[in-house]
Every structure is written in structure tokens, then in C-alpha cells.
Amino acid sequence: MLTVLRSTWPLLLGMMLLMLGNGMQGSLLGIRGGLENMETFQLSVVMSCYFVGFLFGSRMVPEMLRRVGHVRVFAALGSLISAVLILYAVAPNWIAWSLMRVLIGFSFSGVYITAESWLNNASSNENRGQALSLYLIVQMIGIIAAQGLLNLGDPSGFILFIIPSVLVSLAFTPILLSVSPAPSFESTKPLSFKRLYHASPLGCVGMFLLGGVFSAQFGMAAVWGSQAGLSVRDISIFIAGIYVGGLIAQYPIGWLSDRIDRRTVILWLAVLGAVVLSVPVIWDAPFAVLLVIGAMAGGISNPLYSLILAYVNDYLEKSDMAAASAGLLFINGLGAIAGPVITGWLMSEVGPRGFFLYMSVLFAFLATYAAWRMTRRRQTPDATAAFTAVSPSATAIVATAAMGEGEVEQTRQTPPRPMD
């Protein structure tokens, strides 16, 4: 672990600062939008636009990297992020914010792809799992700490927009001044969605539904808090609780999924998510209970993301992993685009409880589909290969590397088995 840390600390430090900036701006817009009297549906469009930009970035940035190189792309997108973060406060208009959120999503997608290329290049087959774990921990710590920074100033002023801009600018200093060489970026032969769906229908459907859950959790939580009348402090604590729950639950759920049929774990996690998130729909719960529910929701959804990637890996050849991970993340992005818009509409119709209602329904759909799929395909002996935690904000590079880690463990334990 120390060897990995010594070789990757500039990248990990930079990523922590980036996540501080990204975590702040996502929550801050929901709070500031409420203060600017923006309608819930308008804010939902603003939040959705981040995922539109992220999706475009995942498709366009790899070609930019091949044409002009990692350093130039990294510096250019970083400058764009820093500028947009300040412009939010200059133009508090939902249309302007929507356009800027597209730019932010595109830029962060490119920054993640570039940084994760470096991480993948800096690690070997022997320590890649440790590098991925450190990367996940750093991301989570950055986002959790970002919620605390929201209490350093007045959300109606400029200070809270300047802080993430400065943090993002500082994030590129250790990365760009490190001596690590820029890695090569190879194109991946695409895997058709038809083939991907045939390989794992549950993986495709699950990724789409989880996209809606993630975008609701991390895009609309601050909007929900503002509509529910929570203070900035309580909103920041609630959002931090979602990430803390996800961080704590990753290992035990991963450990369990390595020992029993992954579909069983997916099914019962989805059932638990549907039940837990239905509680605030039917009961006006106090904040302490809502905090526990938020932590449980994060503790269910974050491990489910890694779990579905691992499940799909059980039915793929290693040569298809890169294309499959890119396809799954694209499907996840499609679900994420729709999530805030539908959540915003529900909140406009039924009030703040629509935030929890939407996620509860998605988990119920996932549980139903997982149960049905268990009647259509038998479990394979190699379906309990190694689980590797992956953050929902990771790009196809880290997802592929994580899937590769599982494949290494799988080949040590069980010979490959053809897809049934």
C-alpha cells in the first residue's frame, strides 16, 4: 500500500481536491437555487444537465486525448471548470446554470478520464487493486469533506463559489508537476448494446435504474433539503451521510457477494432499498431518522454499482471488458439524465417526499427484474469471483481495471465457463 501511495500521491491529492470542488458545487447549486426562488422542476433540469455533459465527455474526450495529449486536455478542462464555478454566482439563472452544468459535466468527465489513465498506467497487475481502493477512498473523503465546507459561508453570496474554484485550480498543481509520464490512450473496439444485453440483461437494466438512483441522490438531495426546509448544516450532513454509508457498506457487501450468488445479493439489496426509501413517503420522519435512511440508501446504491459490474464480469471474456464497461457506463448515464427531471416533477406534484418515492420505485423495479432473471438463467460456478469496489463517478478506465482485477482472481480460482 505504501509503495502505491508513494508513486501515486500527486494524483490522489489532486483528485481529492477535485472531489472537494465537485462535491461543493453540486450541493451548493441546489441550496442557492432555492434562495433564488427557482422552481423545483427548473432545478431538476439544471442537475440533469451535468449528466448530459458527462455523457458527451465520455464519448468525445478520448479522441481529444489522442489528438493533443493528456497534459493539454487536463489543463484546458481544469481551467474551464474553475471559470464556470465562479460564473455560477454571476448568472443565477436556471437556463444559464443548465448550460454551465453541461460544460462542468463534460469537463469533469474529461478530467476523470485523464486522471484515471494516469492511475491505470502507474499501477501494475500486482497492486492495481490497492490503487483502485485508494482512489475510491480519496473520492469519498473528498466529497464527504466538501459538505462540511458548505458551512463556511453564506450560500447567497460569492464565497462558496470561489472556494471550489480555487480548490479545482490547486488540484492540477501536484498532478501536472509530477514526474509521472503521460500514458498512451488506446481506442477500444465497441461492443454492441445488443451483445451487451445478451451477455447480461440484469446488468444493463440494473445500470440504467441505478443511474436514476445516483442522479437523484447526488443531484437532487440539496434541492429536496431546501424544499423540506432544512438548514444548510442539515443538508450538508444528510448528503455526507449518503457517502459515509456507501463507504462503510462497500466491503461487507463485496465480501458477501464473493460467497453467494450475486443475483441474490442484488435482489435483497434492491428490496431493502425499496422498503427503506418508502418510509419517508408514508411517514413524516424526524431528521435523525432521515439521516439514517440517507446513509442506508448510500450503503445500498454504491455497493450495488460495483456489484453489477462484477456480475457482468462473470459472463464476459477478458477481451470484452473494456468495451462492456464503457457500454454499461453509457447506460448508467442515460438513466442519470432522466433521474433529476423525473424526481423534480414528482417533488412538484407530491412535495419533498417525491425525492424518496422515485428512488423507492426504481429499487422496486430492480428487485422485481432481478427476481425474474433468476428464473431465466442458472447460476454459474464462477459467479462468485472477486469483487472490487468502484465509485459511481468512475469512468470506463477504472471500471475496466476493476473488472480486470476480478478476472485475475477468477482465473486463479476457476477455469472460464462459456456463457449460458
PDB file of C-alpha atoms in Angstrom, residues 23-133:
ATOM      1  CA  GLY A  23     -18.903  17.922  -4.195  1.00  0.00           C
ATOM      2  CA  MET A  24     -19.341  21.540  -3.136  1.00  0.00           C
ATOM      3  CA  GLN A  25     -20.769  22.814  -6.408  1.00  0.00           C
ATOM      4  CA  GLY A  26     -23.307  20.025  -6.737  1.00  0.00           C
ATOM      5  CA  SER A  27     -24.824  20.642  -3.301  1.00  0.00           C
ATOM      6  CA  LEU A  28     -24.417  24.419  -3.406  1.00  0.00           C
ATOM      7  CA  LEU A  29     -26.488  24.859  -6.559  1.00  0.00           C
ATOM      8  CA  GLY A  30     -29.464  23.098  -5.011  1.00  0.00           C
ATOM      9  CA  ILE A  31     -29.318  25.378  -1.977  1.00  0.00           C
ATOM     10  CA  ARG A  32     -28.649  28.598  -3.914  1.00  0.00           C
ATOM     11  CA  GLY A  33     -31.355  27.763  -6.438  1.00  0.00           C
ATOM     12  CA  GLY A  34     -33.902  27.635  -3.643  1.00  0.00           C
ATOM     13  CA  LEU A  35     -32.727  31.020  -2.371  1.00  0.00           C
ATOM     14  CA  GLU A  36     -33.118  32.410  -5.908  1.00  0.00           C
ATOM     15  CA  ASN A  37     -36.735  31.142  -5.948  1.00  0.00           C
ATOM     16  CA  MET A  38     -36.102  28.751  -8.818  1.00  0.00           C
ATOM     17  CA  GLU A  39     -38.844  26.173  -9.299  1.00  0.00           C
ATOM     18  CA  THR A  40     -38.151  22.564  -8.386  1.00  0.00           C
ATOM     19  CA  PHE A  41     -38.531  21.426 -11.987  1.00  0.00           C
ATOM     20  CA  GLN A  42     -36.115  24.120 -13.179  1.00  0.00           C
ATOM     21  CA  LEU A  43     -33.515  22.950 -10.682  1.00  0.00           C
ATOM     22  CA  SER A  44     -34.060  19.357 -11.763  1.00  0.00           C
ATOM     23  CA  VAL A  45     -33.189  20.353 -15.339  1.00  0.00           C
ATOM     24  CA  VAL A  46     -30.068  22.119 -14.051  1.00  0.00           C
ATOM     25  CA  MET A  47     -28.972  18.990 -12.193  1.00  0.00           C
ATOM     26  CA  SER A  48     -29.760  16.734 -15.141  1.00  0.00           C
ATOM     27  CA  CYS A  49     -27.572  18.786 -17.472  1.00  0.00           C
ATOM     28  CA  TYR A  50     -24.447  17.710 -15.582  1.00  0.00           C
ATOM     29  CA  PHE A  51     -25.054  14.131 -16.667  1.00  0.00           C
ATOM     30  CA  VAL A  52     -25.727  15.234 -20.251  1.00  0.00           C
ATOM     31  CA  GLY A  53     -22.303  16.856 -20.328  1.00  0.00           C
ATOM     32  CA  PHE A  54     -20.699  13.895 -18.590  1.00  0.00           C
ATOM     33  CA  LEU A  55     -22.144  11.533 -21.181  1.00  0.00           C
ATOM     34  CA  PHE A  56     -20.864  13.636 -24.086  1.00  0.00           C
ATOM     35  CA  GLY A  57     -17.479  13.912 -22.401  1.00  0.00           C
ATOM     36  CA  SER A  58     -17.141  10.165 -22.046  1.00  0.00           C
ATOM     37  CA  ARG A  59     -17.556   9.883 -25.822  1.00  0.00           C
ATOM     38  CA  MET A  60     -15.550  12.901 -27.009  1.00  0.00           C
ATOM     39  CA  VAL A  61     -12.648  13.270 -24.571  1.00  0.00           C
ATOM     40  CA  PRO A  62     -10.820  10.045 -25.564  1.00  0.00           C
ATOM     41  CA  GLU A  63     -10.401  11.432 -29.083  1.00  0.00           C
ATOM     42  CA  MET A  64      -9.156  14.737 -27.641  1.00  0.00           C
ATOM     43  CA  LEU A  65      -6.572  12.830 -25.609  1.00  0.00           C
ATOM     44  CA  ARG A  66      -5.315  11.018 -28.683  1.00  0.00           C
ATOM     45  CA  ARG A  67      -5.060  14.255 -30.686  1.00  0.00           C
ATOM     46  CA  VAL A  68      -3.467  16.742 -28.257  1.00  0.00           C
ATOM     47  CA  GLY A  69      -2.309  14.669 -25.279  1.00  0.00           C
ATOM     48  CA  HIS A  70      -3.167  14.279 -21.618  1.00  0.00           C
ATOM     49  CA  VAL A  71      -1.422  17.365 -20.228  1.00  0.00           C
ATOM     50  CA  ARG A  72      -3.117  19.845 -22.572  1.00  0.00           C
ATOM     51  CA  VAL A  73      -6.557  18.301 -22.161  1.00  0.00           C
ATOM     52  CA  PHE A  74      -6.130  18.202 -18.393  1.00  0.00           C
ATOM     53  CA  ALA A  75      -5.052  21.847 -18.152  1.00  0.00           C
ATOM     54  CA  ALA A  76      -7.710  23.117 -20.577  1.00  0.00           C
ATOM     55  CA  LEU A  77     -10.614  21.348 -18.895  1.00  0.00           C
ATOM     56  CA  GLY A  78      -9.362  22.332 -15.451  1.00  0.00           C
ATOM     57  CA  SER A  79      -9.313  25.992 -16.443  1.00  0.00           C
ATOM     58  CA  LEU A  80     -12.841  25.679 -17.822  1.00  0.00           C
ATOM     59  CA  ILE A  81     -14.118  24.104 -14.587  1.00  0.00           C
ATOM     60  CA  SER A  82     -12.526  26.807 -12.458  1.00  0.00           C
ATOM     61  CA  ALA A  83     -14.052  29.588 -14.575  1.00  0.00           C
ATOM     62  CA  VAL A  84     -17.553  28.093 -14.653  1.00  0.00           C
ATOM     63  CA  LEU A  85     -17.620  27.588 -10.877  1.00  0.00           C
ATOM     64  CA  ILE A  86     -17.258  31.349 -10.382  1.00  0.00           C
ATOM     65  CA  LEU A  87     -19.702  32.222 -13.166  1.00  0.00           C
ATOM     66  CA  TYR A  88     -22.489  30.370 -11.342  1.00  0.00           C
ATOM     67  CA  ALA A  89     -22.718  33.236  -8.854  1.00  0.00           C
ATOM     68  CA  VAL A  90     -22.541  35.861 -11.603  1.00  0.00           C
ATOM     69  CA  ALA A  91     -25.536  34.478 -13.522  1.00  0.00           C
ATOM     70  CA  PRO A  92     -28.053  32.938 -11.059  1.00  0.00           C
ATOM     71  CA  ASN A  93     -30.464  31.953 -13.814  1.00  0.00           C
ATOM     72  CA  TRP A  94     -31.626  28.384 -14.379  1.00  0.00           C
ATOM     73  CA  ILE A  95     -31.052  28.486 -18.144  1.00  0.00           C
ATOM     74  CA  ALA A  96     -27.521  29.834 -17.721  1.00  0.00           C
ATOM     75  CA  TRP A  97     -26.873  27.294 -14.977  1.00  0.00           C
ATOM     76  CA  SER A  98     -28.105  24.484 -17.226  1.00  0.00           C
ATOM     77  CA  LEU A  99     -25.630  25.437 -19.952  1.00  0.00           C
ATOM     78  CA  MET A 100     -22.822  25.749 -17.425  1.00  0.00           C
ATOM     79  CA  ARG A 101     -23.706  22.379 -15.902  1.00  0.00           C
ATOM     80  CA  VAL A 102     -23.292  20.785 -19.323  1.00  0.00           C
ATOM     81  CA  LEU A 103     -19.811  22.325 -19.513  1.00  0.00           C
ATOM     82  CA  ILE A 104     -18.992  21.220 -15.962  1.00  0.00           C
ATOM     83  CA  GLY A 105     -20.165  17.671 -16.629  1.00  0.00           C
ATOM     84  CA  PHE A 106     -18.192  17.489 -19.871  1.00  0.00           C
ATOM     85  CA  SER A 107     -15.072  18.863 -18.196  1.00  0.00           C
ATOM     86  CA  PHE A 108     -15.205  16.622 -15.138  1.00  0.00           C
ATOM     87  CA  SER A 109     -15.717  13.608 -17.377  1.00  0.00           C
ATOM     88  CA  GLY A 110     -12.549  14.548 -19.247  1.00  0.00           C
ATOM     89  CA  VAL A 111     -10.618  15.204 -16.056  1.00  0.00           C
ATOM     90  CA  TYR A 112     -11.641  11.821 -14.625  1.00  0.00           C
ATOM     91  CA  ILE A 113     -10.685  10.002 -17.820  1.00  0.00           C
ATOM     92  CA  THR A 114      -7.295  11.716 -17.898  1.00  0.00           C
ATOM     93  CA  ALA A 115      -6.533  11.176 -14.219  1.00  0.00           C
ATOM     94  CA  GLU A 116      -7.667   7.566 -14.293  1.00  0.00           C
ATOM     95  CA  SER A 117      -5.469   6.916 -17.319  1.00  0.00           C
ATOM     96  CA  TRP A 118      -2.528   8.049 -15.229  1.00  0.00           C
ATOM     97  CA  LEU A 119      -3.637   5.888 -12.301  1.00  0.00           C
ATOM     98  CA  ASN A 120      -4.023   2.836 -14.504  1.00  0.00           C
ATOM     99  CA  ASN A 121      -0.608   3.464 -16.068  1.00  0.00           C
ATOM    100  CA  ALA A 122       1.098   3.988 -12.698  1.00  0.00           C
ATOM    101  CA  SER A 123      -0.096   0.675 -11.238  1.00  0.00           C
ATOM    102  CA  SER A 124       0.760  -2.905 -12.104  1.00  0.00           C
ATOM    103  CA  ASN A 125      -1.302  -6.087 -12.081  1.00  0.00           C
ATOM    104  CA  GLU A 126       0.062  -6.806  -8.598  1.00  0.00           C
ATOM    105  CA  ASN A 127      -1.025  -3.525  -6.990  1.00  0.00           C
ATOM    106  CA  ARG A 128      -3.886  -2.293  -9.179  1.00  0.00           C
ATOM    107  CA  GLY A 129      -6.485  -3.425  -6.649  1.00  0.00           C
ATOM    108  CA  GLN A 130      -4.788  -1.375  -3.920  1.00  0.00           C
ATOM    109  CA  ALA A 131      -4.578   1.630  -6.240  1.00  0.00           C
ATOM    110  CA  LEU A 132      -8.291   1.379  -7.044  1.00  0.00           C
ATOM    111  CA  SER A 133      -9.144   1.118  -3.344  1.00  0.00           C
TER     112      SER A 133
END
